[in-house]
mmCIF file of C-alpha atoms in Angstrom:
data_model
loop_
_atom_site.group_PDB
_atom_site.id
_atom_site.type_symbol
_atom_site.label_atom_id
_atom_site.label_comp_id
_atom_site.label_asym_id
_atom_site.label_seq_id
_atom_site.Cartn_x
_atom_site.Cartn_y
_atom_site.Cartn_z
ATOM 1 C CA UNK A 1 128.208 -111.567 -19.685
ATOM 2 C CA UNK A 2 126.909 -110.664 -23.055
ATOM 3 C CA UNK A 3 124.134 -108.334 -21.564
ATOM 4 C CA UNK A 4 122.983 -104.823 -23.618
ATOM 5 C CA UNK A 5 123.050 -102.352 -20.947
ATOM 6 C CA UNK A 6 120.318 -99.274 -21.096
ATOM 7 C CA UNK A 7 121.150 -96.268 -18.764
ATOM 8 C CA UNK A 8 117.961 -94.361 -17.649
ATOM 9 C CA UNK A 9 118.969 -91.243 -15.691
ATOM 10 C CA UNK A 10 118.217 -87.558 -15.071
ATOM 11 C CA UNK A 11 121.253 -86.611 -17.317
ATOM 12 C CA UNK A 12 119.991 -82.689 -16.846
ATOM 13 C CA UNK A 13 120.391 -82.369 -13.107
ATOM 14 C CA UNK A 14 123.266 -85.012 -12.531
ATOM 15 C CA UNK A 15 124.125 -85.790 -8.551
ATOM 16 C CA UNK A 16 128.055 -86.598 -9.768
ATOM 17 C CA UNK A 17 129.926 -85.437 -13.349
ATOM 18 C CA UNK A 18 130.380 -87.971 -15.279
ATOM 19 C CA UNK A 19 131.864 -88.773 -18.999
ATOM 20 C CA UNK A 20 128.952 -89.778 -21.457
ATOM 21 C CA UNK A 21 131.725 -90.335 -24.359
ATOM 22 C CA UNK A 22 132.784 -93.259 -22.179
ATOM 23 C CA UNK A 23 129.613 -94.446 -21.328
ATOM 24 C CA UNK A 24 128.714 -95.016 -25.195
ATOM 25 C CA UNK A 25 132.081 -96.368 -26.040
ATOM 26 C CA UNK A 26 131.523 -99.324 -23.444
ATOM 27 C CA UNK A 27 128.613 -99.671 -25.963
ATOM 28 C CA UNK A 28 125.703 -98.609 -22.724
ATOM 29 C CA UNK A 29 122.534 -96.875 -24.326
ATOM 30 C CA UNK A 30 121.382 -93.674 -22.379
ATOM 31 C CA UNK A 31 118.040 -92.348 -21.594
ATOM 32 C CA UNK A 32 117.355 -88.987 -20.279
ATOM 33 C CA UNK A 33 114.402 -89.740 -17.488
ATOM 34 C CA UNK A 34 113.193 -86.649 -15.477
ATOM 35 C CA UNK A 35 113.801 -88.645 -12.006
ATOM 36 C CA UNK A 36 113.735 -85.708 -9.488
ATOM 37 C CA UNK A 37 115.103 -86.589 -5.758
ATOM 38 C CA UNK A 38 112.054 -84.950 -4.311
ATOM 39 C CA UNK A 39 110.089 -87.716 -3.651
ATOM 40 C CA UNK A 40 106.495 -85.353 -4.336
ATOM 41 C CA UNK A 41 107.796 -84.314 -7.526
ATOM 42 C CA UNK A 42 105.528 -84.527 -10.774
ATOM 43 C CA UNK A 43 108.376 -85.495 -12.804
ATOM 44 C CA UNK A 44 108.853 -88.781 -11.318
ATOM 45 C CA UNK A 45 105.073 -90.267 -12.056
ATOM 46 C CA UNK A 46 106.616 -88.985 -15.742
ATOM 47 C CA UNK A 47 109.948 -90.520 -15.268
ATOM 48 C CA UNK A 48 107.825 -93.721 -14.439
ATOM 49 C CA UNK A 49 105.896 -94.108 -17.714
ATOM 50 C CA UNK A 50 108.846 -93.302 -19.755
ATOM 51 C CA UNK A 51 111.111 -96.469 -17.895
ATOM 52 C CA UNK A 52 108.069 -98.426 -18.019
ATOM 53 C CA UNK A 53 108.672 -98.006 -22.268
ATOM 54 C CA UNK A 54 111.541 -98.223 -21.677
ATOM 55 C CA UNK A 55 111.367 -101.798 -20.478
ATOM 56 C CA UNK A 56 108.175 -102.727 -23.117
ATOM 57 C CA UNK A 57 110.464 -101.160 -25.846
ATOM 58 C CA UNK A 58 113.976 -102.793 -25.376
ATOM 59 C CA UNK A 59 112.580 -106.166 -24.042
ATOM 60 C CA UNK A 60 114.347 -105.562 -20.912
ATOM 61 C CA UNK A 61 115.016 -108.542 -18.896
ATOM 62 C CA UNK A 62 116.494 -107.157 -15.829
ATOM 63 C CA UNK A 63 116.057 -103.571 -14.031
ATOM 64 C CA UNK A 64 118.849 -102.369 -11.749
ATOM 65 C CA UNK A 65 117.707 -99.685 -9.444
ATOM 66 C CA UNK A 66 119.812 -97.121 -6.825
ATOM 67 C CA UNK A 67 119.060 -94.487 -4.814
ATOM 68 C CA UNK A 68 115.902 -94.220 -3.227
ATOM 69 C CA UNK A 69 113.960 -92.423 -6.017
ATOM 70 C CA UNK A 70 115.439 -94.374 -8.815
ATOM 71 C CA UNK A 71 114.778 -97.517 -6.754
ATOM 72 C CA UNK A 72 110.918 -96.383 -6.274
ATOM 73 C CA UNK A 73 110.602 -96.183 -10.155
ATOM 74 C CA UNK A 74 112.768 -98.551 -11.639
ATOM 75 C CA UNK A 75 110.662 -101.435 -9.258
ATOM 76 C CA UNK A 76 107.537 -99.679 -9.969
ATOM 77 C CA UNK A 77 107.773 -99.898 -13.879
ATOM 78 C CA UNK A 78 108.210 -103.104 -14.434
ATOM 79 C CA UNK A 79 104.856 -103.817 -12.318
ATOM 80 C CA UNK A 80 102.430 -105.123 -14.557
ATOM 81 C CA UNK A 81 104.646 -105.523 -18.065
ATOM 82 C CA UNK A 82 104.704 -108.716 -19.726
ATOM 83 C CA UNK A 83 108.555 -108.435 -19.515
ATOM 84 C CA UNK A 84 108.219 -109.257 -16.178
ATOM 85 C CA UNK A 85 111.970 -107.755 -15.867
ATOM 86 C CA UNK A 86 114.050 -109.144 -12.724
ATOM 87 C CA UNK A 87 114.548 -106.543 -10.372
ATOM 88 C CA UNK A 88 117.838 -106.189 -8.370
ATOM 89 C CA UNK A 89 118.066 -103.207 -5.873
ATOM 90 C CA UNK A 90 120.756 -101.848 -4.475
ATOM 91 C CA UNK A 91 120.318 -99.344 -1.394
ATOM 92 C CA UNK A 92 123.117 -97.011 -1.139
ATOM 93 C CA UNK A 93 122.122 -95.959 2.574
ATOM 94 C CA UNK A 94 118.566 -96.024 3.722
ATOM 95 C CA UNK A 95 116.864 -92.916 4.496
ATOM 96 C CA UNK A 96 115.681 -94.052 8.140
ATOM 97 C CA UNK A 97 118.667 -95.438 10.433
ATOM 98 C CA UNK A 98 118.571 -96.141 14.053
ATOM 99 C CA UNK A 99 118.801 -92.638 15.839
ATOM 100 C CA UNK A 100 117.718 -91.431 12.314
ATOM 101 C CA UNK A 101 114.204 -88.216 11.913
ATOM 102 C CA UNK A 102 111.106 -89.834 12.734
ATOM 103 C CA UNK A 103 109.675 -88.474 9.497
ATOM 104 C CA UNK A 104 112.524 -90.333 6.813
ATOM 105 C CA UNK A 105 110.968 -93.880 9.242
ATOM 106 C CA UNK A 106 107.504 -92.774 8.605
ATOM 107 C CA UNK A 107 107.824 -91.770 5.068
ATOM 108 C CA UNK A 108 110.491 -94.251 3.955
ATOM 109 C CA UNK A 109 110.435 -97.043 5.907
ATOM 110 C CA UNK A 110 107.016 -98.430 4.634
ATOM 111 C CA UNK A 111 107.721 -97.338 0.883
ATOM 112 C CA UNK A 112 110.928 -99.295 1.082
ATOM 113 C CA UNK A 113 108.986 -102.273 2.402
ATOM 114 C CA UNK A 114 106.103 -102.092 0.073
ATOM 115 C CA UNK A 115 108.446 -102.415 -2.985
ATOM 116 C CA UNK A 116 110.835 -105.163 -1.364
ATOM 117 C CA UNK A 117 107.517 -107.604 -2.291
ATOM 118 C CA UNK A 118 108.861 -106.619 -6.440
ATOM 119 C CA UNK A 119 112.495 -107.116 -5.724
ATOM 120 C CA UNK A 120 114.121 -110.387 -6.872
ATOM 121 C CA UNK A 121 118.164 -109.206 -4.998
ATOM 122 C CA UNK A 122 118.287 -106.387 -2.172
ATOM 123 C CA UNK A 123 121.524 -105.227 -1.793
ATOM 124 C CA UNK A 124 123.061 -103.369 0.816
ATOM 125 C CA UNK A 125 126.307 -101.928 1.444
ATOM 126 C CA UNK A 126 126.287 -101.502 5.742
ATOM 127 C CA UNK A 127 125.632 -104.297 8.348
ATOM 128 C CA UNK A 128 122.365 -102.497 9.962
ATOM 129 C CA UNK A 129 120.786 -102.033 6.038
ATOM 130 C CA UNK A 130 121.077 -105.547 6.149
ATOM 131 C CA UNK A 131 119.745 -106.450 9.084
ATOM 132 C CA UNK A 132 116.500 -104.409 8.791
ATOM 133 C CA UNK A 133 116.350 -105.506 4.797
ATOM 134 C CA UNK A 134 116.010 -109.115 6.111
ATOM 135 C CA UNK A 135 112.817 -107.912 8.176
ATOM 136 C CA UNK A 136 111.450 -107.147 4.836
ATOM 137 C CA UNK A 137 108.944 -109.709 2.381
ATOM 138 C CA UNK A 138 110.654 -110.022 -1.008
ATOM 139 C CA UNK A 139 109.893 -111.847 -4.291
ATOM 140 C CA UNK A 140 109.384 -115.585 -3.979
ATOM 141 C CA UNK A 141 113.204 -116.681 -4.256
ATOM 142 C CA UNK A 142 114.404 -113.155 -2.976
ATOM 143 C CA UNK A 143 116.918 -112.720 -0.898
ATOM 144 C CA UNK A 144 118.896 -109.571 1.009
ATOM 145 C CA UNK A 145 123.048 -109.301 -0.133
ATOM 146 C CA UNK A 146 125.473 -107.339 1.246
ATOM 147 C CA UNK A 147 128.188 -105.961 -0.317
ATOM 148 C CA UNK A 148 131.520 -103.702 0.936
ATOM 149 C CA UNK A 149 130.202 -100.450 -0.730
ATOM 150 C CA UNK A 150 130.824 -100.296 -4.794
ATOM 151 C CA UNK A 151 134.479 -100.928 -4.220
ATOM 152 C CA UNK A 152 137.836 -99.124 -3.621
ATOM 153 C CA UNK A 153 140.530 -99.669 -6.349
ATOM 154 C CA UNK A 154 143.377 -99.914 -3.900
ATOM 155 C CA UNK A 155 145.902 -99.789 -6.734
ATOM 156 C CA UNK A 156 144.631 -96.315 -8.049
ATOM 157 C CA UNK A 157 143.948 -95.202 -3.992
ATOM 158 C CA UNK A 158 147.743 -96.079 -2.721
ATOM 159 C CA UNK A 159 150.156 -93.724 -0.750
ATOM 160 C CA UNK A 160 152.373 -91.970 -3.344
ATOM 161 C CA UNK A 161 155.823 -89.594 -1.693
ATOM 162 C CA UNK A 162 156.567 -88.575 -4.874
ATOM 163 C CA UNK A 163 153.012 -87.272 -5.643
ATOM 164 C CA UNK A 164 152.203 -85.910 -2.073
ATOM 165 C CA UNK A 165 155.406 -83.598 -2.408
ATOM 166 C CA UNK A 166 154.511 -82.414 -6.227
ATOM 167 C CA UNK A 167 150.406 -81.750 -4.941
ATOM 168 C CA UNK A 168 151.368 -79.991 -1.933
ATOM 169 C CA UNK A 169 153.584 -77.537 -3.859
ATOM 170 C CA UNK A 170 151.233 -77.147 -6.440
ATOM 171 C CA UNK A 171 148.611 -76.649 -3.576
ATOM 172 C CA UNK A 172 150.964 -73.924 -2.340
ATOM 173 C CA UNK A 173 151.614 -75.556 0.585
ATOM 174 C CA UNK A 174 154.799 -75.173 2.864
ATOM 175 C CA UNK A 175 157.018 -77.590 4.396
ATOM 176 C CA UNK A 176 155.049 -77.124 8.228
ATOM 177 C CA UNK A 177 151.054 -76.572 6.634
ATOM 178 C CA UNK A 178 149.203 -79.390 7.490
ATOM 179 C CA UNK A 179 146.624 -80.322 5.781
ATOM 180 C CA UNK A 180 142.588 -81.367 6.523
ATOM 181 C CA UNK A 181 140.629 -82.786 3.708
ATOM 182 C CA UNK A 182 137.089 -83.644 2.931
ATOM 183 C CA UNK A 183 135.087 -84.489 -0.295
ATOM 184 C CA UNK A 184 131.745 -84.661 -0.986
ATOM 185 C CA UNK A 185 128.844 -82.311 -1.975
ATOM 186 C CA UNK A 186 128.361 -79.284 -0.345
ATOM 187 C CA UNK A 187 125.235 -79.630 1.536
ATOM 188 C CA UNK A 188 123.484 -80.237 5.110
ATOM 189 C CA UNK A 189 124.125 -83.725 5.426
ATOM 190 C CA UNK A 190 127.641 -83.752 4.722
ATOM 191 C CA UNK A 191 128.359 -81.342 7.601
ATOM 192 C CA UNK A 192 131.247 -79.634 6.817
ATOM 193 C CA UNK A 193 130.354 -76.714 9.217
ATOM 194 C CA UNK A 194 131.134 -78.884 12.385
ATOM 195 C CA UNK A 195 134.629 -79.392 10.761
ATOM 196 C CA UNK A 196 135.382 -75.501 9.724
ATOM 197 C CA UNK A 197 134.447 -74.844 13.058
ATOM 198 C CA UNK A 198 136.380 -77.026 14.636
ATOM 199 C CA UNK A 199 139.856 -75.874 12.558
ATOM 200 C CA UNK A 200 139.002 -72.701 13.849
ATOM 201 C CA UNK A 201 139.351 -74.056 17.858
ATOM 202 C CA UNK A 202 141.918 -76.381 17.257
ATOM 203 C CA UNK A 203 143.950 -72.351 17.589
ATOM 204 C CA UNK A 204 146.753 -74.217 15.273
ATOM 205 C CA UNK A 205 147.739 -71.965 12.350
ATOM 206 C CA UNK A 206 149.268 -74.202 10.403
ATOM 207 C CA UNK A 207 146.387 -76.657 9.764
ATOM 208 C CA UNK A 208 144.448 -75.860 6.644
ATOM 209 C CA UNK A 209 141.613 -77.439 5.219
ATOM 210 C CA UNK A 210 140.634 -78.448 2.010
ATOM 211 C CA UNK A 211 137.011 -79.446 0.986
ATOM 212 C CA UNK A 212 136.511 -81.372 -2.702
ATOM 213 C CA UNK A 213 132.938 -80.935 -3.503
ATOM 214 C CA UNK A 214 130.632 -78.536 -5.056
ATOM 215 C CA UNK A 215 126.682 -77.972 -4.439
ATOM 216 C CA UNK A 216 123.852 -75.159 -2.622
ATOM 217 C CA UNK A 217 126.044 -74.673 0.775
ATOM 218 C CA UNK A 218 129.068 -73.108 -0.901
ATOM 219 C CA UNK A 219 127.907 -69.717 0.204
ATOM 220 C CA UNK A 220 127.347 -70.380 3.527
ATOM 221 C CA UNK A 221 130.589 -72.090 4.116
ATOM 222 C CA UNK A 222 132.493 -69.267 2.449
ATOM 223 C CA UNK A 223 130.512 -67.374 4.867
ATOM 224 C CA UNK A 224 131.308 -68.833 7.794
ATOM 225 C CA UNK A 225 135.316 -69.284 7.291
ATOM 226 C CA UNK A 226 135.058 -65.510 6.493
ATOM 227 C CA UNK A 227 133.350 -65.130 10.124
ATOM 228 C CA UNK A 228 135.997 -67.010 11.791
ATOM 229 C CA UNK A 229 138.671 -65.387 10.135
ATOM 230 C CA UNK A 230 139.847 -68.568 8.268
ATOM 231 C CA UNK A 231 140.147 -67.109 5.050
ATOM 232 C CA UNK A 232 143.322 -68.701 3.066
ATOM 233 C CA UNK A 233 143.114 -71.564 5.274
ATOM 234 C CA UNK A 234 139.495 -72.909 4.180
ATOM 235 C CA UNK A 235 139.528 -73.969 0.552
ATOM 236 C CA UNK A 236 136.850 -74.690 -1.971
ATOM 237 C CA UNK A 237 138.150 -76.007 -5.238
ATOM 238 C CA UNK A 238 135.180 -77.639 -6.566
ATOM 239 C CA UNK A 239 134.372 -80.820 -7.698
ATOM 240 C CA UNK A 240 137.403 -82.859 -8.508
ATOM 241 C CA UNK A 241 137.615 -85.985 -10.361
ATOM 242 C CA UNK A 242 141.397 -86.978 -9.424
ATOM 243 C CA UNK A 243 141.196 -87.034 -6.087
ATOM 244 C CA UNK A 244 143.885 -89.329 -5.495
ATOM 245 C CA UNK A 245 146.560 -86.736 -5.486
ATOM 246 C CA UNK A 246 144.492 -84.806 -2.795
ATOM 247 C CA UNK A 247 144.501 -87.659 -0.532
ATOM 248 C CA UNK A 248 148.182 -88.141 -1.214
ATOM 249 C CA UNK A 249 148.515 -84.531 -0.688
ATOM 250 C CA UNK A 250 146.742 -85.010 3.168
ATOM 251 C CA UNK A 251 147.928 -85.400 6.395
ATOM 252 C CA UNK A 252 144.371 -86.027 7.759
ATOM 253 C CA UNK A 253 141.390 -87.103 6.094
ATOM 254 C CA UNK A 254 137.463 -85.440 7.616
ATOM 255 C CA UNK A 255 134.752 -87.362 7.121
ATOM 256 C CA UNK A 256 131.553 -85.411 9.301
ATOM 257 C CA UNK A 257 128.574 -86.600 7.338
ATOM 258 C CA UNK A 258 125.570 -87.041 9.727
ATOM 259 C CA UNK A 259 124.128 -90.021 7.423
ATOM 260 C CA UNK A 260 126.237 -92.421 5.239
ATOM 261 C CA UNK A 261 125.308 -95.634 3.922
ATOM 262 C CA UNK A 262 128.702 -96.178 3.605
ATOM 263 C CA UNK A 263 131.868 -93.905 2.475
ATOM 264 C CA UNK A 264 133.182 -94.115 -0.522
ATOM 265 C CA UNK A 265 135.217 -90.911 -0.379
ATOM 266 C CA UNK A 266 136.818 -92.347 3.428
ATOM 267 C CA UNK A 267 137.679 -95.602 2.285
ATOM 268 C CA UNK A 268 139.721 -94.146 -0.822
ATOM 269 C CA UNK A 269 141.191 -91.535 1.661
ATOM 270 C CA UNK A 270 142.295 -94.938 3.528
ATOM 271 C CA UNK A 271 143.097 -96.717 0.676
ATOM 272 C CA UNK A 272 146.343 -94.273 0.215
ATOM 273 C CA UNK A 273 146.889 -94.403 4.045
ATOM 274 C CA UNK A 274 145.321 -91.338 5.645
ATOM 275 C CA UNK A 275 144.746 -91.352 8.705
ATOM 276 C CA UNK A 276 140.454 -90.466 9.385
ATOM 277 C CA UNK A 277 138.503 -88.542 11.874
ATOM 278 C CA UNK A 278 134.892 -89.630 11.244
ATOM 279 C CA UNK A 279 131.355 -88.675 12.708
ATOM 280 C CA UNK A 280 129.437 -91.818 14.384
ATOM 281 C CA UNK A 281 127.175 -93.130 12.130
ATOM 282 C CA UNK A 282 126.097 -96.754 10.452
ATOM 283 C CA UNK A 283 128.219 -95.916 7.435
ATOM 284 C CA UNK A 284 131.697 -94.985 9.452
ATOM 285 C CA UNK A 285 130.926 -97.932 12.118
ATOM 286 C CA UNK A 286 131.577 -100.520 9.574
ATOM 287 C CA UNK A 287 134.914 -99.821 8.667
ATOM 288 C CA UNK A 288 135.890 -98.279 12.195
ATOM 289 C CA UNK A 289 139.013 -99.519 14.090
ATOM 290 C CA UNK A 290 142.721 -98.513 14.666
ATOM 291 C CA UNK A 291 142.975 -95.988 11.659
ATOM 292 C CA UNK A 292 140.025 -93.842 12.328
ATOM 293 C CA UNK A 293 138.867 -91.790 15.699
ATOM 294 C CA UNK A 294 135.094 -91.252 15.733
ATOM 295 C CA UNK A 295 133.199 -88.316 17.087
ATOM 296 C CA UNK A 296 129.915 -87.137 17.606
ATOM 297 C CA UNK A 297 128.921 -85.106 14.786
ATOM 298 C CA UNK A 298 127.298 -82.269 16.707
ATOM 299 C CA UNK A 299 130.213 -81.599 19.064
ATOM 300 C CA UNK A 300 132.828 -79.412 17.522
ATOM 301 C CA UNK A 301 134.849 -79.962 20.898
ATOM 302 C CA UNK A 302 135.360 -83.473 20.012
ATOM 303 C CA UNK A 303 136.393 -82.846 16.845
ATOM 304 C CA UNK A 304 138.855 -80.027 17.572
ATOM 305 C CA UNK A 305 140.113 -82.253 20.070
ATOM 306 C CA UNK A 306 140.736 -85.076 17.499
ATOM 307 C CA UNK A 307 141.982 -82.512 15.040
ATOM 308 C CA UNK A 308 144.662 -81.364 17.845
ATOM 309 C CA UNK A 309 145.480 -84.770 18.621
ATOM 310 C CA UNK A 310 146.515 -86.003 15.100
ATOM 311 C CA UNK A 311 148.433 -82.596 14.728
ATOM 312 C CA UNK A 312 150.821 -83.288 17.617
ATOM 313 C CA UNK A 313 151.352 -86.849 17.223
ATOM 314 C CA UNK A 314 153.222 -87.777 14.223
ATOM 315 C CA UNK A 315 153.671 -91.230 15.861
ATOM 316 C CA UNK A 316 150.327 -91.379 16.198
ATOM 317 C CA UNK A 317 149.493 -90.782 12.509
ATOM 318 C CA UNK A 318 151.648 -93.062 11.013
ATOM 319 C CA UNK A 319 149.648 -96.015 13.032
ATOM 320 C CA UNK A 320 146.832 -94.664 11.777
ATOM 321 C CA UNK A 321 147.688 -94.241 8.258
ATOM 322 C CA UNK A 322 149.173 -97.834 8.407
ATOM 323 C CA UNK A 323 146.107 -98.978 9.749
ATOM 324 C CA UNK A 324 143.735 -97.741 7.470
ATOM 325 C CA UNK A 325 145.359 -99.057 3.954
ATOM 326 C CA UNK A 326 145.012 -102.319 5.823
ATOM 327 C CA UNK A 327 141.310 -102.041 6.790
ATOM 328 C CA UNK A 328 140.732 -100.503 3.126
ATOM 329 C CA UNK A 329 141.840 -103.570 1.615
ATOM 330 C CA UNK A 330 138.573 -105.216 2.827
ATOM 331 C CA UNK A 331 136.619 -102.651 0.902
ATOM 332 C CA UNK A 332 138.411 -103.555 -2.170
ATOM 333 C CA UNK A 333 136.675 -103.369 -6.001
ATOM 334 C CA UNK A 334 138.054 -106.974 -6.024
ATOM 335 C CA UNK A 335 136.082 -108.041 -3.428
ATOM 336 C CA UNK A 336 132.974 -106.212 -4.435
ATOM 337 C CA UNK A 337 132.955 -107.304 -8.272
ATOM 338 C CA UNK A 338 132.937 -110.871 -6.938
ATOM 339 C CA UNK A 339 130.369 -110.314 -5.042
ATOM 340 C CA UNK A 340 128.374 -109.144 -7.582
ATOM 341 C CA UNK A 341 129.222 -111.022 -10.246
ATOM 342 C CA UNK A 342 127.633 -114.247 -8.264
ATOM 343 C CA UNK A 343 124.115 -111.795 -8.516
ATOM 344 C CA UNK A 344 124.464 -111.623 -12.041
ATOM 345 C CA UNK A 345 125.098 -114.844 -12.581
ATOM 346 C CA UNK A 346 122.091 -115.692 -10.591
ATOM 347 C CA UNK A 347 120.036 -113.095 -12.543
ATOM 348 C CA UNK A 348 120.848 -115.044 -15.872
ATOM 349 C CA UNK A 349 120.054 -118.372 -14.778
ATOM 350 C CA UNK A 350 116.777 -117.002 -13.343
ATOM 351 C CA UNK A 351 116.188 -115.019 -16.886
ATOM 352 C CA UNK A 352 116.964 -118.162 -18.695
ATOM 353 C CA UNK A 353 114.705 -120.529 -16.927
ATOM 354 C CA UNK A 354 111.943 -117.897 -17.074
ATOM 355 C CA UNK A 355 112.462 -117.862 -20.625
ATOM 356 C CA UNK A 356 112.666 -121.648 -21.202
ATOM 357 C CA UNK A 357 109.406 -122.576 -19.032
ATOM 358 C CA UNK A 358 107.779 -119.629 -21.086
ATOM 359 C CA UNK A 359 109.070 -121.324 -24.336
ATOM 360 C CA UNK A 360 110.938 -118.151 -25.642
ATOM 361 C CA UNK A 361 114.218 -118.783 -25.034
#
């Protein structure tokens, strides 16, 4: 659309790897901001002021915040500046959720509805976001969008035979191993413990599990398959940025997170028709249905119970897998992109009258 694009991150502590060479040949300018995700941390009253130049500096016309603390700042800068920047925010999962801690609705709930008042677009990527977003007060001429997630590419995220029978033999595996996966960062919410314990009372020694992620629980999860005696059969490989042929590789994709806005990593495992066992949360209730068994994410019975289930039932599996791709396709980049090229477009026009009633444009 013939926009410069300005990236202002915390490029020293990332959340997810990512390739800066391709960032600057796409021709985006990066800033190193010292956002922290703690939302008490000094650094982000820093990380303010510096986006706030940020916007003064580069004339910045519009400001396109995620994730809670980047959201906080980014609509917080441009408070004030005679930019004036359009702000367009897009909540990846709020913090407080029906059933959620009392403290996230205490602490979050009125920050995120303080700053909806500077926020032009809201965008949300589950059907209860949106519904509490439309409680909110936003700019005059705001309104609350939702969107299926950032997008699956379903042409990248497709079931490959040839590439499931390469991975598996590269992942050692034999003809009768069946495989669990998961991805996502090793920590509390993602709950990987409730899975690892539940391979361990599903009592089926050919089901291994693989877990694509890296972060501060590694320890304890090596820990605990030690405990169990699941060593060999609970894998951590790290963070992996071709996870395609993983999900090809699968018979079964895990998906325990407590809190998700969404699912990113599910929807791809759908996308090449895996078959899911999800926890019951906002994120996993809106793409829910014939392809994926939910459980509670406390009870490990449930899930070993799933986990048996799926095992047995080859029949049942290929419904599922079947299934899935087909409730994927809804969740589609396609879809997304189109989505969000109408806010874009409706960010111009609103940039472009601003600037003709001011006489600058």
């Amino acid at each position: 659309m013939g926009y410069e694009v300005h990236y202002a991150s915390n490029f020293h502590n990332p959340v997810y790897k990512f390739d800066m060479g391709e960032l600057e040949r796409l021709g985006v300018r990066c800033h190193h901001v010292p956002i922290s995700k703690s939302p008490l941390s000094p650094d982000n009253f820093r990380a303010l002021r510096e986006i706030r130049e940020i916007i003064k500096s580069f004339d910045i016309k519009c400001v396109h915040c995620h994730n809670p603390m980047g959201g906080v700042t980014g609509r917080l800068a441009g408070i004030g500046t005679k930019e004036k920047p359009y702000c367009i925010y897009t909540a990846h999962g709020f913090h407080f959720y029906r059933g959620g801690q009392v403290k996230s609705w205490l602490f979050f709930y009125p920050a995120e509805r303080f700053l909806a008042r500077f926020t032009d677009r809201l965008i949300c990527i589950n059907r209860e976001d949106e519904e509490i977003a439309r409680g909110f007060h936003l700019r005059k001429g705001g309104r609350v969008i939702r969107i299926p997630g950032t997008g699956v590419d379903t042409c990248r995220f497709s079931p490959d035979s040839q590439a499931r029978a390469e991975t598996r033999k590269e992942l050692g595996l034999g003809e009768g191993d069946f495989l669990f996966l998961s991805a996502g960062e090793l920590n509390e919410n993602k709950n990987h413990e409730t899975a690892i314990k539940a391979l361990a009372c599903t009592d089926r020694k050919e089901a291994v599990y693989i877990i694509c992620g890296e972060g501060k629980k590694r320890r304890d999860l090596e820990r605990l398959t030690e405990s169990l005696g699941l060593s060999g059969r609970v894998k951590l490989p790290g963070y992996e940025r071709k996870m395609e042929k993983y999900y090809r590789a699968a018979d079964c994709f895990l998906f325990p997170s407590v809190r998700e806005g969404l699912g990113m990593a599910a929807l791809e495992a759908m996308a090449c028709g895996l078959p899911l066992i999800a926890a019951d949360n906002r994120g996993s209730r809106e793409f829910a249905g014939k392809g994926v068994i939910l459980c509670d994410p406390a009870d490990t019975g449930q899930w070993a119970s799933a986990m048996r289930e799926v095992i047995q039932k080859e029949s049942l599996r290929g419904i599922m897998g079947r299934e899935a791709r087909k409730r994927a396709e809804d969740f589609s980049r396609e879809k997304s992109e189109k989505i969000m090229r109408l806010v874009y477009e409706e960010m111009d026009r609103a940039v472009r009258g601003r600037q003709i009633k001011e006489g600058t444009g």
